[in-house]
Short mmCIF file of C-alpha atoms in Angstrom, two decimals:
data_model
loop_
_atom_site.label_atom_id
_atom_site.label_comp_id
_atom_site.label_asym_id
_atom_site.label_seq_id
_atom_site.Cartn_x
_atom_site.Cartn_y
_atom_site.Cartn_z
CA MET A 26 24.56 27.09 -10.69
CA ASP A 27 24.37 28.86 -7.28
CA GLY A 28 21.21 28.64 -5.54
CA TYR A 29 19.42 26.32 -7.76
CA PRO A 30 18.18 24.20 -5.37
CA GLN A 31 16.80 27.31 -3.34
CA LYS A 32 15.25 28.28 -6.09
CA LEU A 33 13.32 25.65 -6.68
CA ALA A 34 12.36 25.49 -3.12
CA LEU A 35 10.92 29.11 -3.63
CA THR A 36 9.00 28.32 -6.48
CA TRP A 37 7.69 25.11 -4.50
CA GLY A 38 6.79 27.73 -1.37
CA MET A 39 5.10 30.54 -3.44
CA TRP A 40 2.83 27.84 -4.37
CA ARG A 41 2.03 26.49 -0.92
CA VAL A 42 1.18 30.07 -0.46
CA ASN A 43 -1.55 30.43 -3.73
CA VAL A 44 -2.88 26.85 -3.10
CA GLY A 45 -1.92 24.82 -0.39
CA GLY A 46 -2.32 27.73 2.48
CA GLY A 47 0.28 25.30 4.30
CA ASP A 48 2.46 28.34 5.97
CA HIS A 49 -1.02 30.04 7.41
CA ASP A 50 -3.95 28.93 8.80
CA GLY A 51 -6.38 29.78 6.26
CA GLY A 52 -6.20 26.12 4.51
CA MET A 53 -7.03 26.26 1.23
CA THR A 54 -7.51 29.96 -0.28
CA THR A 55 -7.79 28.88 -4.28
CA ALA A 56 -11.37 29.07 -4.95
CA PRO A 57 -12.01 24.43 -6.72
CA ASP A 58 -12.41 26.03 -9.81
CA ASP A 59 -9.25 27.63 -9.71
CA LEU A 60 -7.48 24.94 -8.52
CA LEU A 61 -6.58 22.41 -11.68
CA GLU A 62 -6.00 25.70 -13.10
CA THR A 63 -3.26 26.50 -10.65
CA LEU A 64 -1.69 23.01 -11.15
CA THR A 65 -1.63 23.02 -14.19
CA ARG A 66 0.21 26.46 -14.40
CA LEU A 67 2.57 24.68 -11.14
CA ASP A 68 2.51 21.33 -13.40
CA GLN A 69 4.03 23.66 -16.47
CA GLN A 70 6.28 25.44 -14.54
CA LEU A 71 7.63 22.37 -12.73
CA SER A 72 8.54 20.95 -16.49
CA ASP A 73 10.20 23.67 -17.47
CA ALA A 74 12.61 23.35 -14.77
CA VAL A 75 13.09 19.56 -14.80
CA HIS A 76 14.23 20.26 -18.52
CA ASP A 77 16.64 23.20 -18.19
CA THR A 78 18.14 21.03 -15.49
CA LEU A 79 18.53 18.05 -17.06
CA ASP A 80 19.02 18.86 -20.62
CA ASP A 81 21.74 21.05 -19.14
CA ASP A 82 23.36 18.49 -17.13
CA ARG A 83 22.84 21.19 -14.38
CA VAL A 84 22.55 18.11 -11.68
CA ARG A 85 26.65 16.35 -12.42
CA ALA A 86 27.52 20.38 -12.39
CA LEU A 87 25.97 21.08 -8.40
CA GLY A 88 28.86 20.71 -5.91
CA ASP A 89 28.22 17.80 -2.82
CA ASP A 90 26.44 20.41 0.22
CA GLU A 91 23.90 21.51 -3.78
CA LEU A 92 23.37 17.80 -4.74
CA LEU A 93 22.30 16.75 -1.39
CA ALA A 94 20.06 20.29 -1.15
CA LEU A 95 18.54 19.44 -4.56
CA THR A 96 18.15 16.33 -3.49
CA ARG A 97 15.67 17.44 -0.65
CA VAL A 98 13.83 19.75 -2.22
CA VAL A 99 13.05 17.48 -5.06
CA GLU A 100 11.87 14.78 -1.62
CA SER A 101 10.34 17.61 -0.61
CA LEU A 102 8.22 17.92 -3.69
CA GLY A 103 7.18 14.14 -3.96
CA ARG A 104 6.21 13.84 -0.53
CA ARG A 105 3.59 17.23 -1.42
CA ILE A 106 2.49 15.90 -4.90
CA ASP A 107 1.83 12.31 -3.28
CA ALA A 108 -0.60 13.82 -0.79
CA LEU A 109 -2.48 15.70 -3.11
CA ARG A 110 -2.26 12.17 -5.37
CA ILE A 111 -3.72 10.38 -2.43
CA ALA A 112 -6.15 12.97 -1.59
CA ALA A 113 -7.54 12.59 -5.40
CA ALA A 114 -7.39 8.50 -5.23
CA GLY A 115 -9.52 9.00 -2.03
CA GLN A 116 -11.84 10.84 -3.71
CA VAL A 117 -11.60 8.71 -6.54
CA ASP A 118 -12.12 5.12 -4.29
CA ASN A 119 -14.97 7.40 -2.56
CA ARG A 120 -17.14 8.01 -5.83
CA SER A 121 -16.86 4.70 -7.05
CA ARG A 122 -17.83 2.80 -3.85
CA SER A 123 -20.31 -0.24 -4.03
CA GLU A 124 -23.42 1.41 -2.56
CA LEU A 125 -23.76 3.73 -4.85
CA GLY A 126 -24.74 0.86 -8.19
CA GLU A 127 -24.27 2.01 -11.31
CA ASP A 128 -24.21 5.95 -9.96
CA ARG A 129 -20.47 4.51 -9.03
CA LEU A 130 -17.82 6.87 -10.85
CA CYS A 131 -15.93 3.84 -12.30
CA ALA A 132 -19.03 2.00 -13.76
CA ARG A 133 -20.09 5.50 -15.43
CA ASN A 134 -16.28 5.83 -17.03
CA GLY A 135 -16.97 1.92 -18.26
CA CYS A 136 -14.29 0.13 -15.43
CA ILE A 137 -14.50 -2.54 -12.80
CA ASN A 138 -13.35 -0.40 -9.49
CA ALA A 139 -11.85 2.85 -8.30
CA VAL A 140 -8.60 1.18 -9.20
CA ASP A 141 -9.28 0.28 -12.74
CA LEU A 142 -10.27 3.58 -13.41
CA LEU A 143 -7.39 5.32 -11.69
CA CYS A 144 -4.95 2.86 -13.34
CA ARG A 145 -6.52 4.31 -16.48
CA VAL A 146 -6.88 7.58 -16.10
CA THR A 147 -2.88 7.81 -14.47
CA GLY A 148 -0.88 4.98 -16.28
CA VAL A 149 0.45 3.89 -12.60
CA SER A 150 0.17 0.12 -11.87
CA ALA A 151 -2.59 -1.95 -9.69
CA VAL A 152 -0.09 -2.26 -7.27
CA THR A 153 0.31 1.76 -7.27
CA ALA A 154 -3.26 2.82 -7.21
CA ARG A 155 -4.69 0.77 -4.64
CA ALA A 156 -1.74 1.81 -2.43
CA ARG A 157 -3.28 5.23 -3.32
CA ALA A 158 -6.68 5.11 -1.79
CA ARG A 159 -5.55 2.73 1.28
CA TYR A 160 -3.14 5.22 2.10
CA ALA A 161 -6.63 7.97 1.55
CA ARG A 162 -8.68 5.47 3.41
CA ALA A 163 -6.57 5.85 6.48
CA THR A 164 -5.69 9.27 6.74
CA GLY A 165 -9.08 10.77 5.59
CA GLY A 166 -12.30 11.12 7.21
CA ARG A 167 -15.69 8.89 7.29
CA ALA A 168 -18.57 8.82 6.78
CA THR A 169 -21.20 6.06 8.72
CA LEU A 170 -24.21 5.06 6.47
CA THR A 171 -26.14 8.24 8.92
CA GLY A 172 -24.02 10.78 7.65
CA GLN A 173 -21.84 10.96 10.74
CA SER A 174 -18.53 12.33 10.25
CA LEU A 175 -15.57 10.53 11.85
CA PRO A 176 -11.95 11.67 12.10
CA ALA A 177 -9.42 9.80 10.41
CA PRO A 178 -8.39 6.20 11.54
CA PHE A 179 -4.84 7.79 11.71
CA PRO A 180 -4.84 11.30 12.30
CA ALA A 181 -0.95 11.80 13.30
CA VAL A 182 0.34 10.59 9.81
CA ALA A 183 -2.92 12.21 8.31
CA ALA A 184 -1.41 15.84 9.55
CA ALA A 185 2.24 15.10 8.47
CA LEU A 186 1.11 13.96 5.09
CA THR A 187 -0.80 17.33 5.01
CA SER A 188 2.18 19.04 5.99
CA GLY A 189 4.79 17.04 3.74
CA VAL A 190 6.79 15.83 5.83
CA ILE A 191 6.28 12.23 5.79
CA GLY A 192 6.68 10.53 2.64
CA VAL A 193 4.60 7.55 1.16
CA ASP A 194 6.97 4.30 2.19
CA SER A 195 7.06 6.03 6.05
CA ILE A 196 3.22 6.27 6.09
CA ALA A 197 3.23 2.31 4.43
CA ALA A 198 5.50 1.38 6.92
CA ILE A 199 2.71 2.38 10.41
CA ILE A 200 -0.43 1.93 8.71
CA SER A 201 0.44 -1.57 7.44
CA VAL A 202 2.15 -2.80 10.92
CA LEU A 203 -0.50 -1.27 13.01
CA GLY A 204 -3.77 -1.45 11.02
CA PRO A 205 -3.91 -4.93 11.06
CA ILE A 206 -4.02 -4.97 15.02
CA THR A 207 -6.34 -1.96 15.82
CA ASP A 208 -9.22 -3.84 16.64
CA ARG A 209 -7.39 -5.40 19.47
CA CYS A 210 -5.45 -2.77 21.09
CA HIS A 211 -6.88 0.35 23.60
CA PRO A 212 -7.54 3.14 21.28
CA ALA A 213 -5.10 5.13 23.47
CA GLN A 214 -2.11 2.62 23.18
CA LEU A 215 -2.87 2.76 19.76
CA ALA A 216 -2.98 6.68 19.59
CA ALA A 217 0.54 7.24 21.10
CA ALA A 218 2.44 4.52 19.37
CA GLU A 219 0.97 6.48 16.26
CA THR A 220 1.97 10.02 17.49
CA GLU A 221 4.99 8.35 18.41
CA LEU A 222 6.13 6.62 15.18
CA VAL A 223 5.54 10.22 13.21
CA ALA A 224 7.83 11.55 15.09
CA ALA A 225 10.62 9.20 14.62
CA ALA A 226 9.77 9.27 10.98
CA THR A 227 9.70 13.28 10.99
CA GLY A 228 12.41 13.85 13.64
CA THR A 229 9.98 16.07 15.38
CA GLY A 230 10.47 13.54 18.92
CA PRO A 231 11.86 14.85 22.30
CA ASP A 232 15.14 13.43 21.90
CA GLY A 233 15.80 15.62 18.94
CA ALA A 234 16.97 12.58 16.60
CA PRO A 235 17.08 12.98 13.33
CA PRO A 236 14.13 11.73 11.19
CA CYS A 237 13.60 8.43 10.94
CA THR A 238 14.45 6.23 7.31
CA ALA A 239 11.54 4.27 6.26
CA ASP A 240 12.93 0.73 7.05
CA ASP A 241 13.93 2.18 10.30
CA THR A 242 10.09 2.96 10.73
CA ARG A 243 9.21 0.18 9.75
CA LEU A 244 11.25 -1.80 12.52
CA GLN A 245 9.99 0.45 15.36
CA ALA A 246 6.75 -0.23 14.56
CA LYS A 247 7.43 -3.84 14.79
CA VAL A 248 8.22 -3.16 18.26
CA TRP A 249 5.19 -1.09 18.58
CA GLU A 250 3.29 -3.87 18.11
CA LEU A 251 5.19 -6.84 19.85
CA ILE A 252 4.17 -4.02 22.84
CA LEU A 253 0.20 -3.67 21.92
CA ASP A 254 -0.47 -7.12 20.27
CA PRO A 255 1.76 -9.88 22.11
CA ASP A 256 2.13 -13.27 20.70
CA GLY A 257 0.03 -14.39 23.17
CA THR A 258 -2.72 -12.59 22.58
CA LEU A 259 -3.42 -15.56 19.94
CA PRO A 260 -3.26 -18.37 19.80
CA LYS A 261 -0.62 -19.92 18.02
CA ASP A 262 -2.33 -22.16 15.76
CA GLN A 263 -5.10 -19.17 14.84
CA HIS A 264 -1.64 -16.93 14.38
CA ALA A 265 -0.02 -19.24 11.59
CA ALA A 266 -3.01 -19.72 10.07
CA ARG A 267 -3.49 -15.75 9.49
CA ASN A 268 0.11 -16.14 8.07
CA ARG A 269 0.02 -18.83 6.19
CA GLY A 270 0.90 -17.86 2.35
CA LEU A 271 2.43 -18.27 -0.64
CA HIS A 272 4.11 -15.39 -2.99
CA PHE A 273 5.40 -15.95 -6.52
CA GLY A 274 7.33 -13.39 -7.83
CA HIS A 275 7.81 -12.10 -11.55
CA GLU A 276 9.78 -14.28 -14.35
CA ASN A 277 13.40 -13.80 -14.51
CA GLY A 278 15.96 -15.87 -16.54
CA GLY A 279 13.14 -18.63 -16.49
CA LEU A 280 12.82 -18.75 -12.46
CA VAL A 281 10.19 -17.95 -10.66
CA PRO A 282 11.12 -16.79 -7.27
CA VAL A 283 9.00 -18.45 -4.43
CA ASN A 284 9.15 -17.07 -0.48
CA GLY A 285 5.92 -17.60 2.17
CA ASN A 286 4.58 -19.69 5.00
CA ILE A 287 3.19 -23.02 4.71
CA LEU A 288 1.26 -24.68 7.99
CA THR A 289 3.68 -27.29 9.89
CA GLU A 290 1.34 -30.10 8.61
CA VAL A 291 1.37 -29.12 4.89
CA TYR A 292 4.84 -29.00 5.33
CA GLU A 293 5.49 -32.82 6.82
CA GLN A 294 2.63 -34.17 4.27
CA PHE A 295 5.22 -32.48 1.49
CA ARG A 296 8.49 -33.81 3.50
CA LEU A 297 6.75 -37.19 2.91
CA LEU A 298 5.76 -37.15 -0.67
CA TYR A 299 9.33 -36.18 -1.51
CA ASP A 300 11.06 -38.88 1.30
CA ALA A 301 9.37 -41.74 -1.15
CA HIS A 302 10.20 -39.73 -4.36
CA THR A 303 14.00 -39.84 -3.22
CA ASN A 304 14.26 -42.43 -0.57
CA PRO A 305 17.23 -44.92 -2.54
CA ARG A 306 16.15 -48.18 -1.04
CA VAL A 307 12.40 -48.10 -0.93
CA GLN A 308 11.34 -48.26 -4.47
CA ASP A 309 7.52 -49.27 -5.46
CA ARG A 310 7.81 -51.53 -8.50
CA THR A 311 4.10 -51.68 -8.42
CA ARG A 312 3.10 -48.65 -10.61
CA GLY A 313 5.02 -48.38 -13.59
CA GLU A 314 4.70 -45.12 -14.15
CA ALA A 315 5.60 -43.84 -10.36
CA VAL A 316 8.39 -41.26 -10.72
CA ALA A 317 11.20 -42.34 -8.23
CA PHE A 318 14.74 -40.23 -7.64
CA ARG A 319 17.49 -41.50 -5.49
CA GLU A 320 20.26 -39.88 -4.08
CA ASN A 321 23.74 -39.93 -5.10
CA VAL A 322 24.88 -43.83 -4.92
CA ASP A 323 28.68 -45.77 -4.79
CA SER A 324 28.39 -47.25 -8.56
CA ALA A 325 29.00 -50.71 -7.19
CA ASP A 326 25.75 -50.69 -5.11
CA ALA A 327 23.76 -48.73 -8.28
CA GLY A 328 24.33 -50.85 -10.67
CA GLU A 329 24.94 -49.54 -14.40
CA ASP A 330 21.13 -48.51 -14.39
CA VAL A 331 21.53 -45.86 -11.99
CA PRO A 332 23.73 -43.08 -12.99
CA PRO A 333 24.24 -40.90 -9.65
CA ASP A 334 21.85 -38.14 -9.54
CA PRO A 335 24.03 -34.93 -9.92
CA ARG A 336 21.28 -32.08 -8.31
CA THR A 337 21.39 -30.64 -5.33
CA ARG A 338 18.47 -31.02 -2.59
CA ALA A 339 16.93 -28.10 -3.71
CA GLN A 340 17.01 -29.00 -7.50
CA LYS A 341 15.09 -32.41 -5.89
CA MET A 342 12.91 -30.72 -4.16
CA HIS A 343 11.32 -28.26 -6.59
CA ASP A 344 11.62 -31.08 -9.18
CA VAL A 345 9.67 -33.26 -6.40
CA PHE A 346 6.76 -30.46 -6.53
CA ALA A 347 6.71 -30.22 -10.06
CA THR A 348 5.92 -34.03 -10.77
CA ILE A 349 3.40 -33.46 -7.85
CA LEU A 350 1.97 -30.49 -10.05
CA HIS A 351 1.62 -32.78 -12.90
CA VAL A 352 0.29 -35.44 -11.23
CA ALA A 353 -2.68 -33.47 -10.18
CA ALA A 354 -3.06 -31.47 -13.48
CA ARG A 355 -4.07 -35.64 -14.62
CA SER A 356 -6.32 -35.72 -12.11
CA THR A 357 -9.64 -36.39 -12.22
CA GLU A 358 -10.58 -35.06 -9.58
CA THR A 359 -8.64 -32.03 -9.85
CA PRO A 360 -11.49 -29.19 -10.37
CA THR A 361 -11.77 -27.97 -13.76
CA ILE A 362 -11.19 -23.75 -15.21
CA GLY A 363 -14.54 -22.89 -16.62
CA GLY A 364 -15.32 -26.69 -17.94
CA ALA A 365 -11.61 -27.24 -19.16
CA PRO A 366 -8.86 -29.18 -17.20
CA PRO A 367 -6.40 -27.58 -16.02
CA ALA A 368 -3.30 -27.78 -19.28
CA VAL A 369 -0.86 -25.56 -19.34
CA ILE A 370 -0.54 -24.27 -22.98
CA VAL A 371 2.53 -23.57 -25.00
CA THR A 372 2.03 -21.56 -27.95
CA ILE A 373 4.22 -21.32 -30.90
CA ASN A 374 5.08 -20.49 -34.14
CA ALA A 375 4.97 -22.78 -36.97
CA ASP A 376 8.11 -21.78 -38.41
CA ASP A 377 9.50 -22.03 -35.18
CA LEU A 378 8.65 -25.27 -34.05
CA ASN A 379 12.01 -27.30 -35.21
CA ARG A 380 14.34 -24.01 -35.40
CA ASP A 381 16.51 -24.49 -32.83
CA ASN A 382 16.89 -20.90 -31.74
CA GLY A 383 12.70 -21.18 -31.92
CA VAL A 384 10.60 -19.53 -28.67
CA ALA A 385 7.43 -20.58 -27.43
CA PHE A 386 5.06 -18.93 -24.97
CA LEU A 387 3.84 -20.35 -21.88
CA ASN A 388 0.22 -19.24 -21.32
CA GLY A 389 -0.80 -17.22 -18.57
CA THR A 390 2.57 -15.69 -17.50
CA ASN A 391 3.51 -15.05 -20.74
CA CYS A 392 6.91 -16.77 -19.96
CA THR A 393 8.94 -17.97 -23.19
CA VAL A 394 10.78 -21.05 -23.16
CA PRO A 395 12.64 -22.67 -26.16
CA ALA A 396 11.44 -24.66 -28.59
CA PHE A 397 12.84 -27.95 -27.67
CA VAL A 398 10.52 -27.37 -24.06
CA ALA A 399 7.80 -26.80 -26.33
CA ARG A 400 8.81 -30.29 -27.99
CA HIS A 401 9.12 -32.07 -24.68
CA THR A 402 5.96 -31.00 -23.59
CA ALA A 403 4.32 -32.70 -25.94
CA CYS A 404 4.37 -35.95 -23.61
CA ASN A 405 2.77 -34.24 -20.88
CA ALA A 406 -0.52 -35.10 -20.47
CA GLY A 407 -1.27 -31.68 -18.99
CA THR A 408 -0.30 -29.92 -21.97
CA GLN A 409 -1.31 -28.68 -25.01
CA HIS A 410 0.35 -26.66 -28.04
CA MET A 411 -0.75 -24.65 -30.08
CA ILE A 412 0.49 -23.96 -33.44
CA VAL A 413 -0.18 -20.42 -34.88
CA ALA A 414 0.65 -18.89 -38.31
CA ASP A 415 2.77 -15.64 -38.76
CA ASN A 416 -0.13 -13.00 -37.96
CA GLY A 417 -0.57 -14.95 -34.75
CA ARG A 418 -3.89 -16.80 -36.60
CA ILE A 419 -5.35 -20.23 -34.62
CA ILE A 420 -4.80 -22.85 -37.67
CA GLN A 421 -7.75 -25.33 -37.93
CA LEU A 422 -9.66 -24.74 -35.08
CA GLY A 423 -13.65 -24.77 -35.02
CA THR A 424 -17.01 -25.87 -34.62
CA PRO A 425 -20.78 -24.45 -35.19
CA ASN A 426 -21.81 -25.51 -31.11
CA ARG A 427 -23.51 -22.81 -29.48
CA THR A 428 -21.39 -23.07 -26.63
CA PHE A 429 -17.59 -22.98 -26.82
CA THR A 430 -15.70 -26.59 -26.72
CA THR A 431 -12.93 -27.01 -24.13
CA GLN A 432 -10.34 -26.98 -27.29
CA GLN A 433 -11.31 -24.05 -28.55
CA ARG A 434 -11.35 -22.18 -24.92
CA ARG A 435 -7.87 -23.52 -24.59
CA ALA A 436 -7.11 -21.56 -28.23
CA ILE A 437 -8.77 -18.53 -27.51
CA ILE A 438 -6.90 -18.46 -24.00
CA ALA A 439 -3.72 -18.96 -25.73
CA ARG A 440 -4.03 -16.16 -28.43
CA ASP A 441 -5.14 -13.73 -26.29
CA GLY A 442 -4.08 -14.06 -22.80
CA GLU A 443 -6.28 -12.38 -20.77
CA CYS A 444 -9.58 -10.38 -20.73
CA ALA A 445 -9.77 -8.81 -24.04
CA ILE A 446 -10.45 -4.94 -22.66
CA PRO A 447 -6.67 -3.01 -22.76
CA GLY A 448 -6.17 -2.77 -18.86
CA CYS A 449 -7.52 -5.46 -17.35
CA HIS A 450 -5.26 -7.87 -16.77
CA MET A 451 -7.55 -10.92 -15.71
CA PRO A 452 -6.18 -13.75 -16.89
CA ALA A 453 -8.08 -15.18 -20.03
CA THR A 454 -8.53 -19.30 -18.17
CA TRP A 455 -10.99 -16.71 -15.78
CA CYS A 456 -12.85 -14.97 -18.07
CA GLU A 457 -15.71 -16.40 -20.24
CA ILE A 458 -15.53 -16.56 -23.87
CA HIS A 459 -17.68 -13.80 -25.69
CA HIS A 460 -19.53 -14.07 -28.74
CA VAL A 461 -17.96 -11.52 -30.66
CA THR A 462 -20.78 -11.55 -32.81
CA PRO A 463 -24.07 -12.67 -31.24
CA HIS A 464 -24.94 -16.31 -31.39
CA ALA A 465 -28.58 -15.23 -32.22
CA LYS A 466 -27.40 -13.11 -34.90
CA GLY A 467 -25.39 -15.45 -36.89
CA GLY A 468 -22.27 -15.55 -35.38
CA PRO A 469 -20.66 -18.82 -35.49
CA THR A 470 -19.08 -20.26 -32.50
CA HIS A 471 -15.94 -20.39 -33.88
CA THR A 472 -11.98 -19.13 -32.39
CA ASP A 473 -12.71 -16.27 -35.31
CA ASN A 474 -15.96 -15.27 -33.03
CA GLY A 475 -14.90 -15.55 -29.95
CA VAL A 476 -12.81 -13.01 -26.83
CA PRO A 477 -12.20 -13.94 -23.40
CA LEU A 478 -13.89 -10.83 -20.93
CA CYS A 479 -14.23 -11.15 -17.68
CA TRP A 480 -17.07 -11.91 -15.95
CA TRP A 481 -17.10 -7.84 -15.32
CA HIS A 482 -16.82 -6.30 -18.77
CA HIS A 483 -18.86 -9.12 -20.13
CA ARG A 484 -21.41 -7.80 -18.13
CA THR A 485 -20.90 -4.93 -19.03
CA ILE A 486 -19.75 -5.05 -22.77
CA ASP A 487 -23.00 -3.53 -24.46
CA THR A 488 -23.89 -0.38 -22.39
CA SER A 489 -19.98 0.42 -20.99
CA GLY A 490 -18.75 1.91 -24.73
CA TRP A 491 -15.99 -1.04 -25.13
CA GLU A 492 -16.28 -2.40 -29.00
CA ILE A 493 -14.59 -5.30 -29.94
CA ARG A 494 -14.09 -6.83 -33.95
CA ILE A 495 -12.09 -9.75 -35.21
CA ILE A 496 -10.16 -8.73 -38.19
CA ASN A 497 -8.44 -11.80 -40.29
CA GLY A 498 -8.58 -13.89 -37.02
CA ILE A 499 -7.11 -11.46 -34.76
CA PRO A 500 -9.26 -9.29 -32.29
CA GLU A 501 -8.92 -5.32 -31.94
CA ILE A 502 -10.90 -3.36 -29.67
CA ARG A 503 -11.58 0.53 -29.30
CA ALA A 504 -12.36 2.63 -26.58
CA PRO A 505 -15.35 4.38 -24.68
CA ARG A 506 -15.24 8.39 -26.33
CA ASN A 507 -15.09 9.57 -23.36
CA LEU A 508 -11.51 7.55 -22.88
CA ASP A 509 -10.41 8.16 -26.40
CA PRO A 510 -11.91 10.52 -28.44
CA THR A 511 -10.35 9.07 -31.55
CA ARG A 512 -12.39 6.36 -31.64
CA THR A 513 -9.00 4.13 -32.72
CA TRP A 514 -9.37 0.32 -33.43
CA HIS A 515 -5.96 -1.23 -31.61
CA PRO A 516 -5.30 -4.88 -31.40
CA THR A 517 -5.80 -6.41 -28.13
CA THR A 518 -2.20 -6.58 -26.05
CA GLY A 519 -2.43 -9.30 -23.72
CA SER A 520 -0.39 -11.54 -25.62
CA LEU A 521 3.06 -11.41 -25.65
CA HIS A 522 3.80 -13.76 -28.62
CA ARG A 523 1.55 -11.79 -30.62
CA ALA A 524 2.92 -8.81 -30.34
CA GLN A 525 6.45 -10.42 -30.82
CA ASN A 526 5.04 -10.94 -34.08
CA ARG A 527 3.25 -7.60 -35.25
CA LEU A 528 7.81 -6.38 -33.45
CA ARG A 529 9.22 -9.08 -36.75
CA GLN A 530 6.85 -7.64 -38.59
CA ARG A 531 7.66 -3.57 -38.26
CA LEU A 532 11.52 -4.87 -38.27
CA ALA A 533 11.65 -6.27 -41.54
CA LYS A 534 9.58 -3.68 -43.07
CA GLN A 535 11.82 -1.28 -41.68
CA ARG A 536 14.92 -3.32 -43.40
CA GLU A 537 12.97 -3.89 -47.19
CA PRO A 538 15.41 -1.26 -49.43
CA ALA A 539 13.54 1.11 -50.85
CA THR A 540 12.25 0.87 -54.41
CA PRO A 541 14.08 3.30 -56.74
CA ARG A 542 11.97 5.46 -58.35
CA THR A 543 12.49 5.24 -62.24
CA GLY A 544 12.10 8.64 -64.69
#
């Protein structure tokens, strides 16, 4: 056990001499043809080391000092791997730039853009792929349209990344704060800020302070931002407009977190609407469909028909917001989506509809709601229900028309959820409906012959190598040979309720008793 972190460090150091050239002046000494072989060998060595470490539970047995030493070595490994990840992502991004047209690397591999290709090759999320490409653009050299080479926008960050002394979190902290203000700062001042921040993040400053954490680095970057680009640089209204926005998080426990900043005039409009809905004394009695909430009032004044409202102010604000959305969805002035009014689609299996423990699904988010919510929303004009068979097939929908009707479009959206191409998460509500068997070849305009495709995949479906078919009402797809050499057909995976049905069926088969053998 003794010296195990040092063994890992030695393995990495030997590799740096062979490939990275980090300890000498020769740069990368391994020929490009040998780089992949060298990296593959290192991957196997690290795989063996990690397997031995975790399989024998060696980390648990380390002493405190060795545990911290191991943590430092592993983080050092990660920083150098991240440098290679960023370099590779940068090249994929560069070879997929729009001016290359059909010769783009992404297009030649049946992908929309560099992020799409990176996601498919690496399996990372779009957020991670996009971040790597962004870091590469900030730390890599650039070329003008005339071919002239330009230095990296953040050369000090680039040098620290290459040396393996700065991680992606600190890189993000620096470039995300300084990047937006580069055009408004003197280059010398910006370079000074970058140098100081890199020195703080790596612990190489003249004061001898230890390396800052990424959070501390971001805080220092914010201070530099205030110095280089004080609030007075931009008029207040322009600053507010630049920073407006709403952000919705991921559903958790039936709730979606919301945060952001809205302009003062937008808040004032909402405040007035809130007051109009909650004012206990002024009620609009002229419109029977109006919804109004009252604050808690004394029962003697309220009368028996107005019970006390137990909701908090925050809950009432939520409900007023929901009411505003329902009214907007019913309005004839509201823009349509692909010709269809913006209706919430609730999908539920026929067997679940009347079950107390039944589950329904909200299209677009794949969030689940109890069956009683589905029954309740049947009264909402902005909601459409879709009842499906056990295998997910849409029941009793079809039309011989050339163009998919609004009802068919909604049904296909509910069934498939997003673009049919795996890995493309464009919501089906933003997609075009594609005839799997072309209408010109006798393909019917029916839900059993339509799938959602985003604009790009619809445009390139005949040339990208992706193939689609529908079996028993369920779309299946197979990838181009360069992405899947087996050319295996798979059900599309954008719908959570169909995935649930497949899992139920698989579990049911596993529970079936084995047929006894006779004879």
